[in-house]
């Protein structure tokens, strides 16, 4: 234990994740529900991805970003849910210190890319509706790839910074996390050393990672709304707004849950509520995204029908 303390700067070599329920009777129910949710989420997002590949109408920048978003949704739920299911099966609630930090890193990496991709999608809608004549040149394939690459690079920097910062903290007990995956607020509560700098870092980077994208998204949609309202025909306005509705719904769910997760640091009483927010972040949101984007989009619906049945939908 002393050797571990000197090597890693911590006396804790593993954490105990309490999970969603502590009652043995309810654990099989939780396993079935979340296993089903995992299959639906992975299946739904991979179906969206396949639909984008096979349908020429969907070979546009908006759906290029949506395809990347589907990959992120699969990754986000895979980082958290399978390990939770494995612990339910084995009745083993412990997670090694290194595995906990690894989970934290990948969760923040994927969530960070999500932030910037949603911003890129808002920028895409701004160009398509407000500047249609220059849209094809301003949103070329090269620009799309640069936006995705920059999103991954910025998110990697953010995730690595938080992981290194949390690794400098001392954990000398207790080691019980009242959650089903490792995240910053819960680890801050367990540290025996001061987390003030870590919390300031989370706040500062949070402004860059979430605040700046939100400002850009809101600014884009202010211009979009102004442009749409200038359209004379009601049908034209409806069509323009319908292309933005799905994206705005996803943005609202993603940022709404994120604000509640990270703006209430130090609140031990909120742990049970954090579980619910964590479910929204890692399970519900990735599961709903394919439904949100396909519900009112006939092109996506037709492509999904072709993916699922092998037959092209009649138009």
Coordinates of C-alpha atoms in Angstrom, one line a residue:
X1 CA 0.0 0.0 0.0
X2 CA 2.9 2.4 0.8
X3 CA 4.6 1.5 -2.4
X4 CA 1.3 2.2 -4.3
X5 CA 1.0 5.5 -2.5
X6 CA 4.5 6.6 -3.6
X7 CA 4.0 5.4 -7.1
X8 CA 0.6 6.8 -8.0
X9 CA 0.3 9.6 -5.4
X10 CA -2.7 7.8 -3.8
X11 CA -3.3 5.2 -1.1
X12 CA -6.4 3.9 -2.9
X13 CA -5.8 1.2 -5.5
X14 CA -9.5 0.7 -6.4
X15 CA -12.9 2.4 -6.0
X16 CA -16.2 0.9 -5.2
X17 CA -19.0 1.9 -7.6
X18 CA -22.4 1.5 -5.8
X19 CA -24.2 1.5 -9.2
X20 CA -27.9 2.5 -9.7
X21 CA -29.5 0.3 -7.0
X22 CA -28.1 -1.5 -3.9
X23 CA -31.1 -3.9 -3.5
X24 CA -30.2 -7.3 -4.8
X25 CA -33.8 -8.0 -6.0
X26 CA -33.7 -5.0 -8.3
X27 CA -30.4 -5.7 -9.9
X28 CA -31.7 -8.2 -12.5
X29 CA -34.3 -5.7 -13.6
X30 CA -31.7 -3.0 -13.9
X31 CA -29.5 -5.4 -15.9
X32 CA -32.3 -6.3 -18.4
X33 CA -33.4 -2.7 -18.8
X34 CA -29.9 -1.3 -19.5
X35 CA -28.8 -4.3 -21.6
X36 CA -31.9 -3.7 -23.8
X37 CA -31.2 0.1 -23.9
X38 CA -27.6 -0.6 -24.9
X39 CA -28.7 -2.9 -27.8
X40 CA -31.3 -0.3 -29.0
X41 CA -28.8 2.5 -28.8
X42 CA -26.0 0.7 -30.7
X43 CA -28.5 -0.7 -33.2
X44 CA -30.2 2.6 -33.8
X45 CA -27.0 4.6 -34.2
X46 CA -25.4 2.0 -36.5
X47 CA -28.6 1.9 -38.6
X48 CA -28.4 5.7 -39.0
X49 CA -24.8 5.4 -40.0
X50 CA -25.6 2.7 -42.5
X51 CA -28.5 4.8 -43.9
X52 CA -26.2 7.7 -44.4
X53 CA -23.7 5.5 -46.3
X54 CA -26.3 3.9 -48.7
X55 CA -28.6 6.8 -49.4
X56 CA -27.1 9.4 -51.9
X57 CA -29.6 12.1 -50.7
X58 CA -27.9 11.9 -47.3
X59 CA -24.4 12.5 -48.7
X60 CA -24.4 16.1 -47.4
X61 CA -22.4 17.9 -44.7
X62 CA -25.3 17.8 -42.2
X63 CA -25.5 14.0 -42.4
X64 CA -21.7 13.7 -42.4
X65 CA -21.7 15.4 -39.0
X66 CA -24.7 13.3 -37.9
X67 CA -22.8 10.1 -38.9
X68 CA -19.9 11.2 -36.7
X69 CA -22.4 12.0 -33.9
X70 CA -23.8 8.4 -34.1
X71 CA -20.3 7.0 -33.7
X72 CA -19.9 9.2 -30.6
X73 CA -23.2 8.0 -29.2
X74 CA -22.1 4.4 -29.6
X75 CA -18.8 5.2 -27.9
X76 CA -20.3 7.2 -25.1
X77 CA -22.7 4.4 -24.0
X78 CA -20.0 1.7 -24.5
X79 CA -17.6 3.5 -22.2
X80 CA -20.1 3.4 -19.3
X81 CA -22.8 0.8 -19.6
X82 CA -21.0 -2.6 -20.5
X83 CA -18.7 -2.2 -17.5
X84 CA -21.8 -1.5 -15.3
X85 CA -23.5 -4.6 -16.7
X86 CA -20.4 -6.7 -16.0
X87 CA -20.3 -5.6 -12.4
X88 CA -24.0 -6.6 -12.0
X89 CA -23.3 -10.0 -13.4
X90 CA -20.2 -10.7 -11.2
X91 CA -21.6 -8.9 -8.1
X92 CA -18.2 -7.2 -8.0
X93 CA -18.5 -3.4 -7.5
X94 CA -14.8 -2.5 -7.5
X95 CA -13.0 -0.7 -10.3
X96 CA -9.2 -0.3 -10.4
X97 CA -7.8 3.2 -9.9
X98 CA -6.3 3.1 -13.4
X99 CA -9.5 1.8 -15.1
X100 CA -11.5 4.5 -13.3
X101 CA -9.2 7.3 -14.7
X102 CA -9.3 5.6 -18.2
X103 CA -13.1 5.6 -18.2
X104 CA -13.1 9.3 -17.1
X105 CA -10.7 10.2 -19.9
X106 CA -12.7 8.5 -22.7
X107 CA -16.0 9.8 -21.4
X108 CA -14.8 13.4 -21.5
X109 CA -13.1 12.8 -24.8
X110 CA -16.3 11.7 -26.5
X111 CA -18.5 14.3 -24.7
X112 CA -16.1 17.0 -25.8
X113 CA -16.2 16.0 -29.4
X114 CA -20.0 16.0 -29.1
X115 CA -19.9 19.7 -28.0
X116 CA -18.0 20.8 -31.0
X117 CA -19.8 18.6 -33.5
X118 CA -23.1 20.1 -32.4
X119 CA -21.6 23.5 -33.0
X120 CA -20.4 22.5 -36.5
X121 CA -23.9 21.3 -37.3
X122 CA -25.3 24.7 -36.2
X123 CA -22.7 26.4 -38.4
X124 CA -23.8 24.1 -41.3
X125 CA -27.4 25.2 -40.9
X126 CA -26.4 28.8 -40.7
X127 CA -24.5 28.6 -44.0
X128 CA -27.2 26.5 -45.7
X129 CA -30.1 28.9 -44.8
X130 CA -28.4 32.3 -44.5
X131 CA -25.7 32.0 -47.2
X132 CA -26.9 29.3 -49.7
X133 CA -25.0 30.7 -52.7
X134 CA -21.6 30.1 -51.0
X135 CA -22.6 27.1 -49.0
X136 CA -20.9 24.4 -51.2
X137 CA -17.5 26.2 -51.1
X138 CA -17.7 27.2 -47.4
X139 CA -18.7 23.7 -46.3
X140 CA -16.6 21.6 -48.7
X141 CA -15.4 18.1 -47.8
X142 CA -12.1 19.5 -46.7
X143 CA -13.8 22.0 -44.3
X144 CA -15.9 19.2 -42.9
X145 CA -12.9 17.0 -42.2
X146 CA -11.0 19.9 -40.6
X147 CA -14.0 20.7 -38.3
X148 CA -14.1 17.0 -37.2
X149 CA -10.4 16.8 -36.7
X150 CA -10.2 20.0 -34.7
X151 CA -13.1 18.8 -32.6
X152 CA -11.3 15.6 -31.7
X153 CA -8.0 17.5 -31.0
X154 CA -9.6 20.0 -28.7
X155 CA -11.6 17.3 -26.8
X156 CA -8.5 15.2 -26.4
X157 CA -6.6 18.1 -24.9
X158 CA -9.5 18.8 -22.5
X159 CA -9.9 15.1 -21.5
X160 CA -6.1 14.6 -21.0
X161 CA -5.9 17.8 -18.9
X162 CA -8.6 16.7 -16.5
X163 CA -7.2 13.1 -16.3
X164 CA -3.7 14.4 -15.4
X165 CA -5.1 16.9 -12.9
X166 CA -7.2 14.2 -11.1
X167 CA -4.2 11.9 -11.1
X168 CA -2.3 14.5 -9.0
X169 CA -4.9 14.3 -6.2
X170 CA -4.4 12.0 -3.1
X171 CA -7.1 9.4 -2.4
X172 CA -6.6 7.9 1.1
X173 CA -10.1 6.8 1.8
X174 CA -13.1 6.5 1.6
X175 CA -13.2 5.0 -1.9
X176 CA -17.0 4.5 -2.4
X177 CA -18.5 6.3 -5.4
X178 CA -22.3 6.7 -5.4
X179 CA -22.6 6.4 -9.1
X180 CA -22.4 3.8 -11.9
X181 CA -19.3 5.3 -13.6
X182 CA -16.3 7.4 -12.7
X183 CA -16.6 11.1 -13.2
X184 CA -15.0 14.3 -11.9
X185 CA -17.6 15.6 -9.3
X186 CA -17.7 12.2 -7.5
X187 CA -13.9 11.8 -7.4
X188 CA -13.6 15.4 -6.1
X189 CA -15.7 14.4 -3.1
X190 CA -13.4 11.5 -2.3
X191 CA -10.0 13.3 -2.5
X192 CA -8.1 13.9 0.7
X193 CA -6.2 16.8 -0.9
X194 CA -7.6 20.2 -2.0
X195 CA -9.7 20.1 -5.2
X196 CA -10.0 23.8 -5.5
X197 CA -7.6 24.0 -8.5
X198 CA -9.3 21.1 -10.1
X199 CA -12.7 22.7 -9.7
X200 CA -11.4 26.0 -11.2
X201 CA -9.9 24.0 -14.1
X202 CA -13.2 22.3 -14.7
X203 CA -15.0 25.6 -14.6
X204 CA -12.5 27.3 -16.9
X205 CA -12.3 24.6 -19.4
X206 CA -16.1 24.1 -19.1
X207 CA -16.6 27.7 -20.4
X208 CA -14.3 26.9 -23.4
X209 CA -15.8 23.5 -24.1
X210 CA -19.4 24.2 -23.5
X211 CA -19.9 28.0 -23.0
X212 CA -18.2 29.0 -26.3
X213 CA -20.1 26.4 -28.4
X214 CA -23.4 27.4 -26.8
X215 CA -22.8 31.0 -27.7
X216 CA -21.9 30.0 -31.3
X217 CA -25.0 27.8 -31.6
X218 CA -27.3 30.5 -30.2
X219 CA -25.7 33.1 -32.5
X220 CA -26.1 30.8 -35.6
X221 CA -29.8 30.2 -34.8
X222 CA -30.5 33.9 -34.2
X223 CA -29.4 34.5 -37.8
X224 CA -31.2 31.4 -39.0
X225 CA -34.5 32.5 -37.4
X226 CA -34.1 36.0 -38.9
X227 CA -33.5 34.6 -42.3
X228 CA -36.4 32.1 -42.1
X229 CA -38.8 34.8 -41.0
X230 CA -38.0 36.7 -44.1
X231 CA -39.3 33.8 -46.3
X232 CA -42.7 34.8 -47.6
X233 CA -44.3 31.4 -48.0
X234 CA -45.5 29.5 -44.9
X235 CA -44.4 26.2 -46.5
X236 CA -40.9 27.5 -47.1
X237 CA -40.6 28.7 -43.5
X238 CA -41.9 25.3 -42.2
X239 CA -39.4 23.4 -44.4
X240 CA -36.5 25.6 -43.2
X241 CA -37.4 25.3 -39.5
X242 CA -37.9 21.5 -39.8
X243 CA -34.3 21.0 -40.8
X244 CA -33.2 22.8 -37.5
X245 CA -35.7 21.3 -35.1
X246 CA -34.0 17.9 -34.6
X247 CA -30.6 19.5 -34.0
X248 CA -32.0 22.0 -31.5
X249 CA -33.7 19.2 -29.6
X250 CA -30.5 17.2 -29.3
X251 CA -28.6 20.4 -28.3
X252 CA -31.2 21.1 -25.5
X253 CA -30.9 17.6 -24.1
X254 CA -27.1 17.4 -24.3
X255 CA -26.3 20.8 -22.8
X256 CA -29.2 20.8 -20.3
X257 CA -28.0 17.6 -18.6
X258 CA -24.4 18.7 -18.8
X259 CA -25.0 21.9 -16.9
X260 CA -26.7 20.0 -14.1
X261 CA -23.9 17.5 -14.0
X262 CA -21.0 19.9 -13.6
X263 CA -22.3 23.1 -12.1
X264 CA -23.2 21.6 -8.7
X265 CA -19.8 20.5 -7.5
X266 CA -19.3 19.6 -3.8
X267 CA -22.9 18.6 -3.3
X268 CA -22.9 15.2 -1.6
X269 CA -26.7 15.1 -1.3
X270 CA -27.1 15.4 -5.0
X271 CA -25.4 12.0 -5.8
X272 CA -28.7 10.2 -6.3
X273 CA -29.9 13.0 -8.7
X274 CA -26.5 12.7 -10.4
X275 CA -27.3 9.1 -11.3
X276 CA -30.4 10.2 -13.1
X277 CA -28.6 12.9 -14.9
X278 CA -25.8 10.4 -15.8
X279 CA -28.5 8.1 -17.3
X280 CA -29.8 11.0 -19.4
X281 CA -26.2 11.8 -20.5
X282 CA -24.9 8.3 -21.3
X283 CA -28.1 6.3 -22.1
X284 CA -31.2 8.2 -22.9
X285 CA -29.7 10.9 -25.1
X286 CA -27.7 8.5 -27.3
X287 CA -30.8 6.3 -27.6
X288 CA -33.1 9.2 -28.5
X289 CA -30.8 10.8 -31.1
X290 CA -31.6 8.3 -34.0
X291 CA -35.3 8.7 -33.3
X292 CA -35.1 12.5 -33.1
X293 CA -33.3 12.7 -36.5
X294 CA -35.5 10.2 -38.3
X295 CA -38.9 11.1 -36.9
X296 CA -39.8 13.9 -39.3
X297 CA -37.2 13.2 -42.0
X298 CA -38.6 11.2 -45.0
X299 CA -35.1 10.8 -46.5
X300 CA -33.7 9.2 -43.4
X301 CA -36.9 7.1 -42.9
X302 CA -36.6 5.8 -46.5
X303 CA -32.9 5.0 -46.0
X304 CA -33.6 3.2 -42.7
X305 CA -36.3 1.1 -44.3
X306 CA -33.8 0.1 -47.0
X307 CA -31.2 -0.8 -44.3
X308 CA -33.7 -2.8 -42.2
X309 CA -35.7 -4.5 -45.0
X310 CA -33.3 -4.4 -47.9
X311 CA -36.0 -2.7 -50.0
X312 CA -36.1 1.0 -51.0
X313 CA -39.1 2.9 -49.7
X314 CA -41.7 4.0 -52.3
X315 CA -41.7 7.8 -52.7

